Short mmCIF file of N, CA and C in Angstrom, two decimals:
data_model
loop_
_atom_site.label_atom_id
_atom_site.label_comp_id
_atom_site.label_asym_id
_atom_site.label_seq_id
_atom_site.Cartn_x
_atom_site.Cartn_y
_atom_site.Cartn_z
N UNK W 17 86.22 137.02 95.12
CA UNK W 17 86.91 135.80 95.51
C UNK W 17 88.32 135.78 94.91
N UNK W 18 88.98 135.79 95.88
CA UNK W 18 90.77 136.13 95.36
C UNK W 18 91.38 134.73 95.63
N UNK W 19 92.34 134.27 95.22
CA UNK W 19 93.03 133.12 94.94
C UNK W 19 94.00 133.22 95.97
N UNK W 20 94.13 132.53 97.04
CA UNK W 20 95.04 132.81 97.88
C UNK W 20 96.61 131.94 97.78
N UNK W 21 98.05 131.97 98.28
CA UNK W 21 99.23 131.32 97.75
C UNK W 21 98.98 129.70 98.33
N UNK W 22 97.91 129.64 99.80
CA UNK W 22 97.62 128.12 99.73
C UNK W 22 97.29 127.15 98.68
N UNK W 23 96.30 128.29 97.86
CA UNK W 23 95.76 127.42 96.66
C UNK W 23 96.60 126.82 95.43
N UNK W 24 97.07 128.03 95.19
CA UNK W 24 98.17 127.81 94.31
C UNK W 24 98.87 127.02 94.40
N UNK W 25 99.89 127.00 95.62
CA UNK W 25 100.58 125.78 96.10
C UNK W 25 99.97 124.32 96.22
N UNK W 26 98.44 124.57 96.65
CA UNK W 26 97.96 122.82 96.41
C UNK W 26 97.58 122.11 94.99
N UNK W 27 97.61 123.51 94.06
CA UNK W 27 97.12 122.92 92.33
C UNK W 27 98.77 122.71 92.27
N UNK W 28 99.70 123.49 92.57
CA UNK W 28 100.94 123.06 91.87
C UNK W 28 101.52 121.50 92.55
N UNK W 29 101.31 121.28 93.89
CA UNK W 29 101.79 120.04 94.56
C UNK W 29 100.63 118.96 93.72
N UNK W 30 99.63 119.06 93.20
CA UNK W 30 98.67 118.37 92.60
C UNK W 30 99.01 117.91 91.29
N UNK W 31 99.74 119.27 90.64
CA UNK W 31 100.09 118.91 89.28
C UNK W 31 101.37 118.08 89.16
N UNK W 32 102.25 117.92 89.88
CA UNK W 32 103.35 117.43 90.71
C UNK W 32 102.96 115.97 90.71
N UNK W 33 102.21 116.08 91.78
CA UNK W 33 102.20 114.58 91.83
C UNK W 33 101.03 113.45 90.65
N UNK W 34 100.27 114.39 89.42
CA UNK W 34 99.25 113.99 88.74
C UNK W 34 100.84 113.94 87.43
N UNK W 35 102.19 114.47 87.51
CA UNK W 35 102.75 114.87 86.41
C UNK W 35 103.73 113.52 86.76
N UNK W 36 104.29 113.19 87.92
CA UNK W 36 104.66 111.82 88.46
C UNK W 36 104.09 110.17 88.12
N UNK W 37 103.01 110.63 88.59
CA UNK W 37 101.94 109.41 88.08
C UNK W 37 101.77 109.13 86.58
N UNK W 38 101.66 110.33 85.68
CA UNK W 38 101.98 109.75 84.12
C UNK W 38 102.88 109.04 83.75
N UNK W 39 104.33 109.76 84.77
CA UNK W 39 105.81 108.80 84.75
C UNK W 39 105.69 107.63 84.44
N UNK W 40 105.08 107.10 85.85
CA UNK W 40 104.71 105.59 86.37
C UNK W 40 103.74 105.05 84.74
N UNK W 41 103.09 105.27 84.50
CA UNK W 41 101.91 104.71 83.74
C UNK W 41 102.94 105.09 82.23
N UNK W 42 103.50 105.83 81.72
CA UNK W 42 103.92 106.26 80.34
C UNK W 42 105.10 105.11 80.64
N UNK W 43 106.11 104.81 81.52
CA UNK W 43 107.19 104.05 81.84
C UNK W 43 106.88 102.69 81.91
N UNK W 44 105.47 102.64 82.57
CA UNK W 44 105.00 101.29 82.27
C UNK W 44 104.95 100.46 80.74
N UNK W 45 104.07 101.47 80.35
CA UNK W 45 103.59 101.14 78.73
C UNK W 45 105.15 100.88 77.92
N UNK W 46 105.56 101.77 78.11
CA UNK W 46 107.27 101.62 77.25
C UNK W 46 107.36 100.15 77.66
N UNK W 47 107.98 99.83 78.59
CA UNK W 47 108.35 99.06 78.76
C UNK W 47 107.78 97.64 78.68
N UNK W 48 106.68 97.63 78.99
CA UNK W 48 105.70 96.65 78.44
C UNK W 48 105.28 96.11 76.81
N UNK W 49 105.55 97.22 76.13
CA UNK W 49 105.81 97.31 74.62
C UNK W 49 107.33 96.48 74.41
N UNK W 50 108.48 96.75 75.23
CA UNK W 50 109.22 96.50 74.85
C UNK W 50 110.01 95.22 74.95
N UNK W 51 108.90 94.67 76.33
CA UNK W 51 109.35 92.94 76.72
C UNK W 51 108.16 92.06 76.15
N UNK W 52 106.88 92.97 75.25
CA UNK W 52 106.17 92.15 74.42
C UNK W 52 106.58 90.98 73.99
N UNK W 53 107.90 90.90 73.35
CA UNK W 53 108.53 89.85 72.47
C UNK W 53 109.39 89.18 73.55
N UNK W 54 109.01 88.07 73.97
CA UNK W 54 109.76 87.53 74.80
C UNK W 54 109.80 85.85 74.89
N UNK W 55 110.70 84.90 75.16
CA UNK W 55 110.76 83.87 75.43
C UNK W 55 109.84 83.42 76.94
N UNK W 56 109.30 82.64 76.96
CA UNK W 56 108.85 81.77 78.52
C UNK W 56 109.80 80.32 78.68
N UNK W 57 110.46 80.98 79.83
CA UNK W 57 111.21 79.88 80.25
C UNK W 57 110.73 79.02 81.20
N UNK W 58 109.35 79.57 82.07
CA UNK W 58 108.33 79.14 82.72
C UNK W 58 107.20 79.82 83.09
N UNK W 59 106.61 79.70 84.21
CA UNK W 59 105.90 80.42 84.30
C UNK W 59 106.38 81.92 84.73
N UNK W 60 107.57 82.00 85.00
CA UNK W 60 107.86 83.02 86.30
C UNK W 60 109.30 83.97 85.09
N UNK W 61 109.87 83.23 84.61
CA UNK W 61 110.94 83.74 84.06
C UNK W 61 110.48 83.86 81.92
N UNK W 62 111.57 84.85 81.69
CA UNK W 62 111.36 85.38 80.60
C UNK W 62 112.61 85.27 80.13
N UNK W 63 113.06 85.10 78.74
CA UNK W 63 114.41 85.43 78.01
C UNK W 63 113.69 86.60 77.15
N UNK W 64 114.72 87.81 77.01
CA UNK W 64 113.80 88.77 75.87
C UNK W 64 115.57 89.74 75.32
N UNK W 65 115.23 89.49 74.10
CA UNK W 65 116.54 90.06 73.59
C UNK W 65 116.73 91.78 73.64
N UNK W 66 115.78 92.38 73.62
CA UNK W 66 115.10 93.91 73.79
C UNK W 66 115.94 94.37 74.91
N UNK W 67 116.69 93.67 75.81
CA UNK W 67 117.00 94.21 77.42
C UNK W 67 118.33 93.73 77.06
N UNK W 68 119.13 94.80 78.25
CA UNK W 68 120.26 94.28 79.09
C UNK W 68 120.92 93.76 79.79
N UNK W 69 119.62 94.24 81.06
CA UNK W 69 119.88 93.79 82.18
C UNK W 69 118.80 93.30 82.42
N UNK W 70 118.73 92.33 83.92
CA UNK W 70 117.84 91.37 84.26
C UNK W 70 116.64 92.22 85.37
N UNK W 71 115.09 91.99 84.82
CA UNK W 71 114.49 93.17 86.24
C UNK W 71 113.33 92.47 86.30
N UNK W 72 112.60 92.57 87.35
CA UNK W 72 110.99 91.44 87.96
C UNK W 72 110.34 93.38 86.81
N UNK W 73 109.22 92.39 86.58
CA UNK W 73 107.97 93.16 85.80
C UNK W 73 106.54 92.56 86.42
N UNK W 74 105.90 93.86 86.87
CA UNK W 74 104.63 93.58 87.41
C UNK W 74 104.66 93.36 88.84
N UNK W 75 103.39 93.24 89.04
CA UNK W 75 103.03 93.67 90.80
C UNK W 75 102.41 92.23 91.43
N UNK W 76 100.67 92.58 90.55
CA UNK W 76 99.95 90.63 90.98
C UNK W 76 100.76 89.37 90.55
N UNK W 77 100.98 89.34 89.41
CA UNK W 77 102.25 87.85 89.26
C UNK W 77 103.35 88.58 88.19
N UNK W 78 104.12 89.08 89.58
CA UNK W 78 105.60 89.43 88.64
C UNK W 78 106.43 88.42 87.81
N UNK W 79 107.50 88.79 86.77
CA UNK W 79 108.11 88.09 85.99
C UNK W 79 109.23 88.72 86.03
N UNK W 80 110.26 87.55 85.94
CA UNK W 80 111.63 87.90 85.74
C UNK W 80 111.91 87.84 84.28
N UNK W 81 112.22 89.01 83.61
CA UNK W 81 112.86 89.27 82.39
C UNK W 81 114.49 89.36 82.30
N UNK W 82 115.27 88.18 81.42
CA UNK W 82 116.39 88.03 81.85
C UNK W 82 116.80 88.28 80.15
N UNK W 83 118.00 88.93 80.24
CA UNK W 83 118.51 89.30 78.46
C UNK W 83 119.23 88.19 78.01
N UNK W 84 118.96 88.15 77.20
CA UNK W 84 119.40 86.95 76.01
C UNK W 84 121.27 87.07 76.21
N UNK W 85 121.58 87.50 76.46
CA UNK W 85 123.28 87.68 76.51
C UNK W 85 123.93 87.06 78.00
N UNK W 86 122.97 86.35 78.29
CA UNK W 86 123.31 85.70 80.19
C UNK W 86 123.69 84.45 79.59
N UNK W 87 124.60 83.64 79.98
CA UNK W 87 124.61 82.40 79.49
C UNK W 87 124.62 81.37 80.35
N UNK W 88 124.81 80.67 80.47
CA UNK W 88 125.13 79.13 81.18
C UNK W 88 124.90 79.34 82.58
N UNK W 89 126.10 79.46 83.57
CA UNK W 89 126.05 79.33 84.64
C UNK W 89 125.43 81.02 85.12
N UNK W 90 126.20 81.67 84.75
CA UNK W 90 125.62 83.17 85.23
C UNK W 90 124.07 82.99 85.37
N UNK W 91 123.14 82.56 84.57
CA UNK W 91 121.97 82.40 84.54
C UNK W 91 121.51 82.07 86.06
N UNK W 92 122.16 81.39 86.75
CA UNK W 92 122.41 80.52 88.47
C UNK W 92 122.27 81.78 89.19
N UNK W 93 123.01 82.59 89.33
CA UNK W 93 123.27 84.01 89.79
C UNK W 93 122.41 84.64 89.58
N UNK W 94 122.30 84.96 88.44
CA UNK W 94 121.03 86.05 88.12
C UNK W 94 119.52 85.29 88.96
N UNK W 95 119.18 84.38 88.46
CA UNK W 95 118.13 83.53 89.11
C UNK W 95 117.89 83.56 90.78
N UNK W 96 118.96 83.76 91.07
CA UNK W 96 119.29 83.67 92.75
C UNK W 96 118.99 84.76 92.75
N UNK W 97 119.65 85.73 92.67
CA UNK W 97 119.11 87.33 93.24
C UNK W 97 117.98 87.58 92.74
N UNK W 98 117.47 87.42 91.39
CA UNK W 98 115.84 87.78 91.27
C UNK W 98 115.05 86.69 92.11
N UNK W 99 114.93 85.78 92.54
CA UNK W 99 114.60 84.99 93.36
C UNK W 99 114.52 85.84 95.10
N UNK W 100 115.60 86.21 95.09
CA UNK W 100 115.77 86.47 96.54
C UNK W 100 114.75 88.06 96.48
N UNK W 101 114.20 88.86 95.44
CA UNK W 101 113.89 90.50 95.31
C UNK W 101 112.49 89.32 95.34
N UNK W 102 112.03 88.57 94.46
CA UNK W 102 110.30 88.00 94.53
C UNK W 102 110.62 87.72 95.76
N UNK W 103 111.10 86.59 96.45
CA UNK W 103 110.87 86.32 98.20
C UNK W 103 110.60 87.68 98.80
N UNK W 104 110.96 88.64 98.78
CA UNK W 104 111.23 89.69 100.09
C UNK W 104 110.23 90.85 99.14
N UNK W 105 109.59 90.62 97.99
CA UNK W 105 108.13 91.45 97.32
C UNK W 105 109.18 93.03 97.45
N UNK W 106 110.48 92.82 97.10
CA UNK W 106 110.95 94.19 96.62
C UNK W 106 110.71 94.82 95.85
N UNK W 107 110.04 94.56 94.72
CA UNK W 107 109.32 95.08 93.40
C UNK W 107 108.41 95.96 94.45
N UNK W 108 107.31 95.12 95.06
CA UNK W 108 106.24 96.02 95.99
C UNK W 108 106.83 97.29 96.20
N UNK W 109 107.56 97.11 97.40
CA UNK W 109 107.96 97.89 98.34
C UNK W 109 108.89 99.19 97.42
N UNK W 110 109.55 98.70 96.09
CA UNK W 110 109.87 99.95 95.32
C UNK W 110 109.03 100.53 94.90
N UNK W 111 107.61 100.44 94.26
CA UNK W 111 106.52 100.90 94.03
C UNK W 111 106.13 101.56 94.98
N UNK W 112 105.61 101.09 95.87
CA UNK W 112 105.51 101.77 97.42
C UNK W 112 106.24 103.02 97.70
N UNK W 113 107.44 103.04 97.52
CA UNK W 113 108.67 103.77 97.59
C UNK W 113 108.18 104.91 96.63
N UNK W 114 108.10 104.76 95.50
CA UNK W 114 107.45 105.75 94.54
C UNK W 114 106.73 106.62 94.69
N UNK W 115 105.85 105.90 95.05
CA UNK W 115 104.30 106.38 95.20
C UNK W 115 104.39 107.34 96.57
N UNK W 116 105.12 107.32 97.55
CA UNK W 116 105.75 108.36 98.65
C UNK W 116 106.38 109.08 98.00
N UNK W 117 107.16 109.10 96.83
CA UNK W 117 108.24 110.22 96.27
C UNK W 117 107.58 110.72 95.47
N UNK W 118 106.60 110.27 94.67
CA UNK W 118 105.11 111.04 93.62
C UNK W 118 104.74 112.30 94.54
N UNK W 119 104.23 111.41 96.33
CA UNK W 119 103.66 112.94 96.92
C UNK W 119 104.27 113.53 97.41
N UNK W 120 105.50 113.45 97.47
CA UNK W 120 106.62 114.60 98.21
C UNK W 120 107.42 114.60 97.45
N UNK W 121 107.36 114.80 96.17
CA UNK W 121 107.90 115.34 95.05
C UNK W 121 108.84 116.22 94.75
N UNK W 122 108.45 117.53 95.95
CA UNK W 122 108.94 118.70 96.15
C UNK W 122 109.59 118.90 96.63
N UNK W 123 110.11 117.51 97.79
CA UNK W 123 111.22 117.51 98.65
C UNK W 123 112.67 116.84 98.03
N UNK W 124 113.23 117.83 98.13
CA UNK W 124 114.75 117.00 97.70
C UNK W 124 115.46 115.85 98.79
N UNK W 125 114.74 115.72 99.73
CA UNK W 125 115.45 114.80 100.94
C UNK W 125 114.83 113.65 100.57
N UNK W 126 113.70 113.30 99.98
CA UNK W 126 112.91 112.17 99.69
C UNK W 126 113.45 111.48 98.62
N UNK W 127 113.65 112.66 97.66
CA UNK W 127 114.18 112.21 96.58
C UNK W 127 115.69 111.69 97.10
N UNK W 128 116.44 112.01 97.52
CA UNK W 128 117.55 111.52 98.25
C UNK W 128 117.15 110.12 98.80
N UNK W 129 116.12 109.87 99.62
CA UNK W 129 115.37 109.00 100.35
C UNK W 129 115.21 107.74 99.46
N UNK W 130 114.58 108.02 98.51
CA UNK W 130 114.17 107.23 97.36
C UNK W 130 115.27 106.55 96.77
N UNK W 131 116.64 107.49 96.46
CA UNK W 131 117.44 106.65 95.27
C UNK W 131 118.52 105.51 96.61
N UNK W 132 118.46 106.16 97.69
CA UNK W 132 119.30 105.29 98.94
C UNK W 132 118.55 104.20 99.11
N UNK W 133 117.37 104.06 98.78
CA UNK W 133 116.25 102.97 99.23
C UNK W 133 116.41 101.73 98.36
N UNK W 134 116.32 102.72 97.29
CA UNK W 134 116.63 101.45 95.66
C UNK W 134 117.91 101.05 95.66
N UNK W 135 119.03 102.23 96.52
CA UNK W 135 120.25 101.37 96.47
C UNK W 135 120.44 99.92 97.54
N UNK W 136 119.77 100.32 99.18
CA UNK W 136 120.00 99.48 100.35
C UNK W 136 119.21 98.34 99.71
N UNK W 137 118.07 98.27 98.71
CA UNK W 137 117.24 97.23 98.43
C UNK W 137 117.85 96.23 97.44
N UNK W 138 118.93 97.00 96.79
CA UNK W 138 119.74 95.89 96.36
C UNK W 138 121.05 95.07 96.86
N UNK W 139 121.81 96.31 97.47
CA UNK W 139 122.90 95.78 98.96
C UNK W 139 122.15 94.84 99.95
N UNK W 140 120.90 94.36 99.84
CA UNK W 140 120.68 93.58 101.04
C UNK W 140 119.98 92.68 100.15
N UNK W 141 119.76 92.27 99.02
CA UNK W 141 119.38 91.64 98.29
C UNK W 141 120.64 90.21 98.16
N UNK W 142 122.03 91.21 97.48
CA UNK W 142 123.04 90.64 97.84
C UNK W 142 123.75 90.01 98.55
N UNK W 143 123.06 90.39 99.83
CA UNK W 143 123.82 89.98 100.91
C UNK W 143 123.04 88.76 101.16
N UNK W 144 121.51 88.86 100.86
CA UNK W 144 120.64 87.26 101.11
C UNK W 144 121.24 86.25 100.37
N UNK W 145 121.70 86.74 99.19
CA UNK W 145 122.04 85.30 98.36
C UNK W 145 123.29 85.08 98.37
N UNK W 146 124.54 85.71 99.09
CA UNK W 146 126.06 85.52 99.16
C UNK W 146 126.19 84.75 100.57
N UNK W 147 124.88 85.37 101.70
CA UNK W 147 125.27 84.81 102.81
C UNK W 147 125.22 82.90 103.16
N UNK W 148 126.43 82.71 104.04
CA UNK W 148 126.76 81.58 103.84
C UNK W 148 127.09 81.06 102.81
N UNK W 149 127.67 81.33 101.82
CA UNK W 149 128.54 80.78 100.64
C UNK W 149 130.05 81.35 100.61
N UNK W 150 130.48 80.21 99.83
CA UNK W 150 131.87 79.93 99.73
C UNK W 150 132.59 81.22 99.06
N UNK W 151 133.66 81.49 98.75
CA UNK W 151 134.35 82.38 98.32
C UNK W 151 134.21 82.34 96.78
N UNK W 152 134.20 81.12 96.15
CA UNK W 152 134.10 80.73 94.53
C UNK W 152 132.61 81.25 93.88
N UNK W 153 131.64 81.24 95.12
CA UNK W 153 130.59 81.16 94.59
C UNK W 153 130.11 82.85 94.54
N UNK W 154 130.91 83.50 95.57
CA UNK W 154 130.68 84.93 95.59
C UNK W 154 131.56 85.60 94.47
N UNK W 155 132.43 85.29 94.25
CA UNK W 155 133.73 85.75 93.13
C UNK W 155 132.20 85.51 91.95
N UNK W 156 131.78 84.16 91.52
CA UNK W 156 130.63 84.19 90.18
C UNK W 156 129.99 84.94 90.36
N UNK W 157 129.08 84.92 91.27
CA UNK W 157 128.04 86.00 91.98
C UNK W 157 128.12 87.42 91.08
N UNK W 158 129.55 87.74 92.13
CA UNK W 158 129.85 89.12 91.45
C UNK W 158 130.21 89.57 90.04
N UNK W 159 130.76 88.23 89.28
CA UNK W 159 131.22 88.19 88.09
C UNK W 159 129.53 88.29 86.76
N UNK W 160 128.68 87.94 87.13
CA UNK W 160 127.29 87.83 86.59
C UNK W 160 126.73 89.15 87.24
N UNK W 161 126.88 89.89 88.07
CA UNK W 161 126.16 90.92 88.36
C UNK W 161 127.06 92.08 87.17
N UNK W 162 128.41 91.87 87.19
CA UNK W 162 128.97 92.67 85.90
C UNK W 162 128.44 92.54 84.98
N UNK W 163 128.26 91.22 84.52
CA UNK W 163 127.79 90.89 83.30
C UNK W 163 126.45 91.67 83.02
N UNK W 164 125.75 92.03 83.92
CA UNK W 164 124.48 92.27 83.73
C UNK W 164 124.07 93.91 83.86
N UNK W 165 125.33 94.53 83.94
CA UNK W 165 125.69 95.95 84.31
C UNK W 165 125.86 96.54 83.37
N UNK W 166 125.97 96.77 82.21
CA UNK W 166 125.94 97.15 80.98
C UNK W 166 125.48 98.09 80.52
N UNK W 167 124.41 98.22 80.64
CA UNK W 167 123.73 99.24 80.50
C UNK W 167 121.98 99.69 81.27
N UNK W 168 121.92 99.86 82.53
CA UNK W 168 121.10 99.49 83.27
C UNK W 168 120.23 101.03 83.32
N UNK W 169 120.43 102.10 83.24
CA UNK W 169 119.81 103.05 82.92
C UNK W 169 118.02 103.67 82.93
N UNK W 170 118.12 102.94 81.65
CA UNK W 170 116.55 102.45 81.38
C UNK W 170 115.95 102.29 82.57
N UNK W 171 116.46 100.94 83.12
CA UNK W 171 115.50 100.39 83.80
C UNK W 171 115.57 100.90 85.78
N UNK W 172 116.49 101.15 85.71
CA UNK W 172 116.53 102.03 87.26
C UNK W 172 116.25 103.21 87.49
N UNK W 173 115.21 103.91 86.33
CA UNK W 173 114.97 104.98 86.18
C UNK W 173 113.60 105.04 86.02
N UNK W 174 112.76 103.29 85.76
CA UNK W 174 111.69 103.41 86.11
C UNK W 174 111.09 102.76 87.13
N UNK W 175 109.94 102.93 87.76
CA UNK W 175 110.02 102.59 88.67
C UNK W 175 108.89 101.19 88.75
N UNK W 176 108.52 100.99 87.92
CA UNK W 176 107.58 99.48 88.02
C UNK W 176 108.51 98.80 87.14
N UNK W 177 109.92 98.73 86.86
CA UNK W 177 110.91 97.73 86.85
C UNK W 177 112.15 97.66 87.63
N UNK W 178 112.47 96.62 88.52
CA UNK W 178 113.10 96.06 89.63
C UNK W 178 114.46 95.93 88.89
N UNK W 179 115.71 96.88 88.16
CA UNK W 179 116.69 96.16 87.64
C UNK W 179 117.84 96.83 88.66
N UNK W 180 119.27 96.35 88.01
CA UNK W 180 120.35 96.42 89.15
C UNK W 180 120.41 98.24 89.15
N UNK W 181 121.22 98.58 90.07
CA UNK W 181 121.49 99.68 90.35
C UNK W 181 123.10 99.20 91.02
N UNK W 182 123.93 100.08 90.75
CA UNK W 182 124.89 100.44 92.12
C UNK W 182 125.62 99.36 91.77
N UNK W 183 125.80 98.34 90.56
CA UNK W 183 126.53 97.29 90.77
C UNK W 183 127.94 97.54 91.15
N UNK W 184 128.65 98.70 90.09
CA UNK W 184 130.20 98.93 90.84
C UNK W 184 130.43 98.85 92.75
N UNK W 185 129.45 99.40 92.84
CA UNK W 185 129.80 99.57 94.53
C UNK W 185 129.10 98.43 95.54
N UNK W 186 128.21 97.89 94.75
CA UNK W 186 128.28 96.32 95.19
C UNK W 186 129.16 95.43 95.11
#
């Protein structure tokens, strides 16, 4: 009984996508460790000094984790666009998104696929909460999405947290 290159290729696409899935689950835990310490501002929202930037956490009852460095009105902004990603279950649908790039792992077009997806999911995020508003209110808008651009890294790199991406070119 000889090992043929099908096989090989299905333990390696296996280990691939079993080496992906730790991602997800090891990225989870981090991060879950790391918004442990957090304020409740209600049921739905979080203040947590640990973060930068603002990102929904979790799948059955997500939470908005917002960094202690947002202040006053920006808080309006930030609230609006994480508002508008829970309405439209974008958290889901990036998970979703994942979990297709876990099994086609191997493809560099997916992976291409994937980071355009996380970008259009925030360009149209934007566009829900700017549309029909005034010019003053889009100038703040954009002025709080800077604010919140800082250092976003971390969190657009994992994928069971929803944070900004792409703000310059938003």
């Amino acid at each position: 009984n000889s090992i043929n290159i099908s096989d090989i290729l299905c333990i390696v696409w296996l280990v691939g996508i079993a080496a992906m899935l730790i991602y997800l689950i090891v990225s989870y835990v981090r991060l879950k460790r790391k918004v442990d310490i957090s304020i409740t501002l209600d049921s739905r929202y979080r203040i947590c000094d640990s973060i930068q930037t603002p990102f929904i956490f979790g799948i059955i009852n997500p939470k908005v984790y917002l960094p202690s460095i947002i202040e006053g009105e920006q808080l309006k902004y930030v609230i609006d666009h994480e508002d508008s990603h829970l309405k439209h279950l974008d958290h889901i649908w990036k998970l979703l998104g994942f979990v297709l790039l876990a099994v086609y792992w191997f493809n560099p077009f997916v992976w291409l696929a994937y980071f355009l997806f996380c970008k259009d999911i925030e360009l149209a995020c934007d566009e829900r909460v700017i549309r029909g508003r005034d010019a003053e209110y889009k100038k703040r808008y954009s002025a709080a999405l800077l604010v919140c651009s800082t250092s976003y890294k971390e969190f657009s790199a994992c994928p069971v947290a929803f944070g900004e991406i792409s703000v310059k070119s938003r």
